[in-house]
Amino acid sequence: RETPTDTRLANVVILATGGTIAGAGASAANSATYQAAKVPVDKLIAGVPELKDLANVRGEQVFQIASESFTNDHLLQLGKRVGELAKQGDVDGIVITHGTDTIEETAYFLNLVIHSDKPIVVVGSMRPGTAMSADGMLNLYNAVAVARSPEARGKGVLVAMNDEIHTGRDVSKMINIRTEAFKSPWGALGMVVEGKTYWFRQPAKRHTTASEFDIDRIGTLAPVEIAYGYGNLSDVAYRAFAQAGAKAIVHAGTGNGSVASQVVPALQELRGRGLHIIRSSRVTTGGFVIRNAEQPDDKYDWVVAHDLNPQKARILAAVALTQPRDAKDLQRIFWEY
Ligand SMILES: NC(=O)CC[C@H](N)C(=O)O
């Protein structure tokens, strides 16, 4: 049955892409063993009747996948749909349901390329809806509460998880299994309680309307790969990525983004052939890579990812290198976004 549109309420569109929030398990005891991306968006919305007290909500099924299977093409397709909806006068806010594994990559991508100050909120869950103490219903309710909130405007793309509101730029999945899985190294922006938002911080980096990147001007993302640092490192992965056509390699380095001495010559050689080398850190609760510490970045013409983790550094480089740039300009972008 169609519910009549309440004209006093904000209009929020829910774009569904899959993940555990759309997951289903065999029994209520299955909190970890289940299939992601099963439940269609209309059923997710029907499962939370209280949404209609917050906003006029309608759903669109964009994909039905687990988020580890997101490709650059999925990012572009989703981004273009978000961009279109954000331009519509009858849309006040957008919620994207998403698997949690790569939610931080999609949220950061949208934060970089969507030119709108309307609230855009990405949400997932850690337990499928069929499980005891499932977290998806409340997370979805909270996401819609943020998306309809005038106070969420202009804060960039947000992630609502576990009652917290995070900037898509900072947030990262730090723990699996637990519902308290998402943290931002510089703290959450706010909280949602009983459908009301409470704010404490503003994002400091360039995003959305202040971004030089625009989804309407991006046809394909640049191929950027990540190579992991560890003891006994070899240059095999770096050379293979270069051979396959990578425009940049993000080094998920040990500690300060350090590079094993036996690999430095290969990375110098690849930079000489035009590939960008981006040093990031594999530490999990807030890397902080500084230029010319550990490695002479000025001399080698390398870039540092600073506080961006390797997967976020890949997103930024894939967007930035949609046009050719020297390392100095790419480094500027890493400081500013
Ligand atoms: N909690 C989750 O959403 C993880 C499920 C799945 N791996 C995904 O990211 O889509």
Coordinates of C-alpha atoms and ligand atoms in Angstrom, one line a residue:
R1 CA 0.0 0.0 0.0
E2 CA 1.3 3.4 -0.9
T3 CA 1.7 5.8 2.0
P4 CA 0.8 9.4 1.1
T5 CA 3.8 11.7 1.0
D6 CA 4.0 13.9 4.1
T7 CA 5.0 17.3 2.7
R8 CA 6.3 18.6 6.0
L9 CA 9.0 15.9 6.2
A10 CA 12.3 15.8 4.4
N11 CA 12.6 13.6 1.4
V12 CA 15.4 11.0 1.8
V13 CA 16.4 8.5 -0.9
I14 CA 18.0 5.2 0.3
L15 CA 20.4 3.7 -2.3
A16 CA 21.1 0.1 -1.5
T17 CA 24.3 -1.7 -2.5
G18 CA 24.2 -4.9 -0.4
G19 CA 26.5 -5.9 2.6
T20 CA 25.5 -7.3 5.9
I21 CA 22.8 -4.8 6.5
A22 CA 21.1 -6.7 3.7
G23 CA 22.3 -10.0 5.0
A24 CA 20.5 -13.1 6.1
G25 CA 21.5 -16.1 8.1
A26 CA 20.0 -19.6 8.8
S27 CA 19.3 -19.0 12.4
A28 CA 19.1 -16.1 14.9
A29 CA 22.3 -17.4 16.5
N30 CA 24.2 -16.8 13.2
S31 CA 25.8 -13.4 13.9
A32 CA 28.9 -14.1 11.9
T33 CA 27.9 -17.0 9.5
Y34 CA 25.4 -15.7 6.9
Q35 CA 25.1 -14.5 3.4
A36 CA 25.6 -10.7 2.7
A37 CA 23.5 -8.8 0.1
K38 CA 20.3 -10.8 0.1
V39 CA 17.5 -8.6 1.3
P40 CA 16.1 -6.0 -1.2
V41 CA 15.9 -2.3 -0.3
D42 CA 12.1 -2.2 0.0
K43 CA 12.2 -5.0 2.6
L44 CA 14.9 -3.1 4.5
I45 CA 12.7 0.0 4.6
A46 CA 9.6 -2.0 5.5
G47 CA 11.6 -3.6 8.4
V48 CA 11.9 -0.2 10.1
P49 CA 8.4 1.4 10.1
E50 CA 9.6 4.2 12.3
L51 CA 11.5 5.7 9.3
K52 CA 8.3 7.3 8.1
D53 CA 8.2 9.4 11.2
L54 CA 11.6 10.8 10.3
A55 CA 11.3 11.4 6.6
N56 CA 9.5 10.5 3.3
V57 CA 11.8 7.6 2.4
R58 CA 12.1 5.8 -0.9
G59 CA 14.6 3.1 -1.9
E60 CA 16.6 2.3 -5.0
Q61 CA 18.5 -1.0 -5.4
V62 CA 21.8 0.1 -7.1
F63 CA 23.7 -3.1 -6.5
Q64 CA 23.3 -6.2 -4.4
I65 CA 26.9 -7.2 -3.5
A66 CA 29.3 -7.6 -0.7
S67 CA 31.5 -4.5 -0.5
E68 CA 34.8 -6.3 -0.9
S69 CA 33.7 -6.9 -4.5
F70 CA 33.3 -3.1 -5.2
T71 CA 35.3 -2.1 -8.3
N72 CA 36.2 1.3 -9.6
D73 CA 33.2 0.9 -12.0
H74 CA 30.9 0.4 -9.0
L75 CA 32.2 3.5 -7.4
L76 CA 31.7 5.6 -10.5
Q77 CA 28.1 4.2 -11.1
L78 CA 27.1 4.8 -7.5
G79 CA 28.8 8.3 -7.5
K80 CA 27.0 9.3 -10.7
R81 CA 23.6 8.3 -9.2
V82 CA 24.3 10.1 -6.0
G83 CA 25.4 13.2 -8.0
E84 CA 22.1 13.1 -10.0
L85 CA 19.9 12.7 -7.0
A86 CA 21.7 15.5 -5.1
K87 CA 20.9 17.9 -7.9
Q88 CA 17.1 17.1 -7.6
G89 CA 15.0 19.7 -5.8
D90 CA 12.8 17.0 -4.3
V91 CA 15.7 15.2 -2.6
D92 CA 16.9 16.6 0.8
G93 CA 19.3 13.8 1.8
I94 CA 20.7 10.5 0.6
V95 CA 21.5 7.3 2.5
I96 CA 23.6 4.6 1.0
T97 CA 23.4 1.1 2.6
H98 CA 26.8 -0.6 2.1
G99 CA 28.9 -3.6 3.2
T100 CA 31.2 -2.5 6.0
D101 CA 34.4 -3.9 4.6
T102 CA 35.0 -1.1 2.2
I103 CA 32.5 1.5 3.5
E104 CA 35.4 3.8 4.3
E105 CA 36.6 3.8 0.7
T106 CA 33.2 4.5 -0.9
A107 CA 32.5 7.2 1.7
Y108 CA 35.8 8.9 1.1
F109 CA 35.4 8.6 -2.7
L110 CA 32.0 10.3 -2.5
N111 CA 33.3 12.9 -0.1
L112 CA 35.9 13.9 -2.8
V113 CA 33.7 14.0 -5.9
I114 CA 30.1 14.9 -5.1
H115 CA 29.4 18.6 -5.4
S116 CA 26.5 19.0 -3.0
D117 CA 26.1 20.2 0.5
K118 CA 23.1 18.0 1.1
P119 CA 23.6 15.3 3.7
I120 CA 24.9 12.0 2.2
V121 CA 25.2 9.2 4.8
V122 CA 26.7 5.8 4.2
V123 CA 25.6 3.0 6.6
G124 CA 26.0 -0.7 7.2
S125 CA 25.7 -3.2 9.9
M126 CA 27.9 -5.8 11.6
R127 CA 25.2 -8.4 12.1
P128 CA 22.6 -9.5 9.6
G129 CA 18.9 -8.6 10.2
T130 CA 18.1 -12.2 11.0
A131 CA 20.6 -12.3 14.0
M132 CA 19.8 -11.6 17.7
S133 CA 20.7 -8.0 18.6
A134 CA 21.0 -7.1 14.9
D135 CA 22.3 -3.6 14.5
G136 CA 21.1 -2.8 11.0
M137 CA 17.6 -1.5 12.0
L138 CA 18.9 1.2 14.4
N139 CA 21.9 2.1 12.1
L140 CA 19.5 2.7 9.2
Y141 CA 17.1 4.7 11.4
N142 CA 20.1 6.8 12.6
A143 CA 21.4 7.2 9.0
V144 CA 18.0 8.6 7.9
A145 CA 17.9 10.8 11.0
V146 CA 21.3 12.3 9.9
A147 CA 20.3 12.5 6.2
R148 CA 17.1 14.6 7.0
S149 CA 19.0 16.8 9.5
P150 CA 19.7 20.4 8.3
E151 CA 22.7 20.4 10.7
A152 CA 24.3 17.6 8.6
R153 CA 24.4 19.9 5.5
G154 CA 27.9 21.0 4.4
K155 CA 29.7 18.4 6.5
G156 CA 30.7 16.2 3.6
V157 CA 29.9 12.5 3.2
L158 CA 29.2 10.9 6.6
V159 CA 29.2 7.4 8.0
A160 CA 26.6 6.5 10.6
M161 CA 27.4 3.4 12.6
N162 CA 26.8 2.3 16.2
D163 CA 25.1 5.6 17.2
E164 CA 28.1 7.7 16.0
I165 CA 28.5 10.1 13.1
H166 CA 31.9 10.0 11.4
T167 CA 33.3 11.9 8.5
G168 CA 33.8 9.5 5.6
R169 CA 37.3 11.0 5.2
D170 CA 38.6 9.7 8.6
V171 CA 36.5 6.7 9.5
S172 CA 37.9 3.2 9.2
K173 CA 36.8 -0.3 10.1
M174 CA 39.1 -1.2 12.9
I175 CA 37.6 -4.4 14.2
N176 CA 35.5 -7.1 12.6
I177 CA 32.7 -9.1 14.3
R178 CA 32.0 -6.4 17.0
T179 CA 29.3 -3.8 16.5
E180 CA 31.7 -1.1 17.7
A181 CA 33.8 -1.6 14.6
F182 CA 34.2 1.9 13.3
K183 CA 36.6 4.6 14.6
S184 CA 38.1 7.8 13.3
P185 CA 41.7 8.5 14.4
W186 CA 40.6 12.2 15.1
G187 CA 37.3 11.3 16.7
A188 CA 33.7 11.1 15.6
L189 CA 31.8 14.3 14.5
G190 CA 28.8 13.6 16.6
M191 CA 26.1 11.2 17.9
V192 CA 22.6 10.2 17.0
V193 CA 20.2 9.4 19.8
E194 CA 16.5 8.7 19.4
G195 CA 16.5 10.2 15.9
K196 CA 18.2 13.4 17.0
T197 CA 21.7 14.4 15.9
Y198 CA 24.3 16.0 18.3
W199 CA 27.4 17.5 16.8
F200 CA 30.8 18.2 18.3
R201 CA 33.3 18.8 15.4
Q202 CA 33.7 19.9 11.8
P203 CA 35.7 18.1 9.1
A204 CA 38.9 20.2 8.5
K205 CA 39.9 18.9 5.0
R206 CA 38.5 19.9 1.6
H207 CA 35.4 18.0 0.6
T208 CA 32.3 18.0 -1.7
T209 CA 31.5 21.6 -2.7
A210 CA 35.1 22.7 -1.9
S211 CA 36.7 19.8 -3.9
E212 CA 38.5 20.3 -7.2
F213 CA 37.2 16.9 -8.2
D214 CA 33.8 16.4 -9.7
I215 CA 32.0 13.1 -10.5
D216 CA 30.5 14.8 -13.6
R217 CA 34.0 15.2 -15.1
I218 CA 35.3 11.7 -14.2
G219 CA 35.0 8.9 -16.9
T220 CA 37.4 6.4 -15.4
L221 CA 39.5 6.2 -12.3
A222 CA 43.3 5.8 -12.5
P223 CA 44.7 2.3 -11.8
V224 CA 46.4 2.5 -8.4
E225 CA 47.5 -0.5 -6.5
I226 CA 48.6 -1.2 -2.9
A227 CA 51.7 -3.2 -1.9
Y228 CA 52.0 -4.3 1.7
G229 CA 55.2 -3.9 3.7
Y230 CA 56.6 -6.7 6.0
G231 CA 59.8 -8.4 6.9
N232 CA 61.7 -10.1 4.1
L233 CA 60.1 -7.8 1.6
S234 CA 60.8 -8.2 -2.1
D235 CA 60.1 -6.0 -5.1
V236 CA 58.0 -8.6 -6.9
A237 CA 54.6 -7.1 -6.2
Y238 CA 55.8 -3.5 -7.1
R239 CA 57.2 -4.6 -10.4
A240 CA 54.1 -6.7 -11.2
F241 CA 51.8 -3.8 -10.5
A242 CA 53.9 -1.5 -12.7
Q243 CA 53.9 -4.1 -15.5
A244 CA 50.1 -4.3 -15.2
G245 CA 49.8 -0.6 -15.9
A246 CA 49.5 1.0 -12.4
K247 CA 49.8 4.8 -12.4
A248 CA 50.7 4.8 -8.7
I249 CA 51.6 2.3 -6.1
V250 CA 50.6 2.9 -2.5
H251 CA 53.3 1.4 -0.2
A252 CA 51.4 0.2 2.9
G253 CA 54.7 0.6 4.8
T254 CA 55.8 -0.6 8.2
G255 CA 55.7 2.1 11.0
N256 CA 56.4 5.5 9.6
G257 CA 55.9 4.3 6.0
S258 CA 59.4 2.9 6.0
V259 CA 60.7 1.1 2.9
A260 CA 63.0 -2.0 3.1
S261 CA 66.5 -1.1 1.8
Q262 CA 66.4 -4.0 -0.7
V263 CA 63.2 -2.5 -2.3
V264 CA 64.2 1.2 -2.5
P265 CA 66.1 0.8 -5.9
A266 CA 63.1 -0.8 -7.5
L267 CA 60.8 2.0 -6.3
Q268 CA 63.3 4.7 -7.5
E269 CA 63.4 3.0 -10.9
L270 CA 59.6 2.8 -11.1
R271 CA 59.3 6.5 -10.2
G272 CA 61.9 7.2 -13.0
R273 CA 59.4 5.5 -15.4
G274 CA 56.6 7.8 -14.3
L275 CA 54.8 5.8 -11.6
H276 CA 54.0 7.7 -8.4
I277 CA 55.2 6.1 -5.2
I278 CA 53.0 7.0 -2.2
R279 CA 54.3 6.1 1.2
S280 CA 51.5 5.2 3.8
S281 CA 51.6 3.2 7.0
R282 CA 50.2 -0.2 7.7
V283 CA 49.6 0.7 11.4
T284 CA 45.9 0.3 12.2
T285 CA 44.9 3.1 14.6
G286 CA 46.2 6.2 12.9
G287 CA 49.2 6.3 10.7
F288 CA 51.1 9.6 10.4
V289 CA 53.7 9.6 7.6
I290 CA 55.8 12.7 7.3
R291 CA 57.9 13.8 4.2
N292 CA 61.6 13.1 4.3
A293 CA 61.3 11.2 7.6
E294 CA 62.5 7.6 7.1
Q295 CA 63.0 8.2 3.4
P296 CA 64.3 11.2 1.4
D297 CA 61.0 11.9 -0.5
D298 CA 62.2 15.2 -2.0
K299 CA 65.3 13.4 -3.5
Y300 CA 63.3 10.4 -4.8
D301 CA 60.3 12.5 -5.9
W302 CA 57.9 10.4 -3.8
V303 CA 54.7 11.3 -2.1
V304 CA 53.5 10.7 1.5
A305 CA 49.9 9.7 2.3
H306 CA 50.2 11.5 5.7
D307 CA 47.4 10.2 7.9
L308 CA 45.4 8.5 5.2
N309 CA 45.5 4.7 5.5
P310 CA 46.6 2.7 2.4
Q311 CA 43.0 2.0 1.1
K312 CA 42.0 5.7 1.5
A313 CA 45.3 6.8 -0.2
R314 CA 44.4 4.5 -3.1
I315 CA 41.0 6.3 -3.5
L316 CA 42.6 9.8 -3.4
A317 CA 45.3 8.8 -5.9
A318 CA 42.8 7.1 -8.2
V319 CA 40.7 10.3 -8.3
A320 CA 43.7 12.7 -8.4
L321 CA 45.5 10.9 -11.2
T322 CA 42.5 11.0 -13.6
Q323 CA 44.7 13.7 -15.0
P324 CA 48.6 13.7 -15.2
R325 CA 50.3 15.4 -12.3
D326 CA 53.8 15.8 -10.9
A327 CA 54.6 14.5 -7.5
K328 CA 54.5 18.1 -6.0
D329 CA 50.9 18.6 -7.1
L330 CA 49.9 15.1 -5.9
Q331 CA 51.5 15.8 -2.6
R332 CA 49.6 19.1 -2.3
I333 CA 46.4 17.0 -2.8
F334 CA 47.4 14.6 -0.1
W335 CA 47.9 17.5 2.3
E336 CA 44.6 19.2 1.4
Y337 CA 42.1 16.3 1.3
Ligands
LIG1 N1 29.6 -6.4 8.0 C1 29.6 -6.4 6.7 O1 28.9 -5.6 6.0 C2 30.6 -7.3 6.0 C3 29.9 -8.1 4.9 C4 30.6 -8.1 3.6 N2 31.9 -8.6 3.7 C5 30.6 -6.7 3.0 O2 31.5 -5.9 3.3 O3 29.7 -6.3 2.3

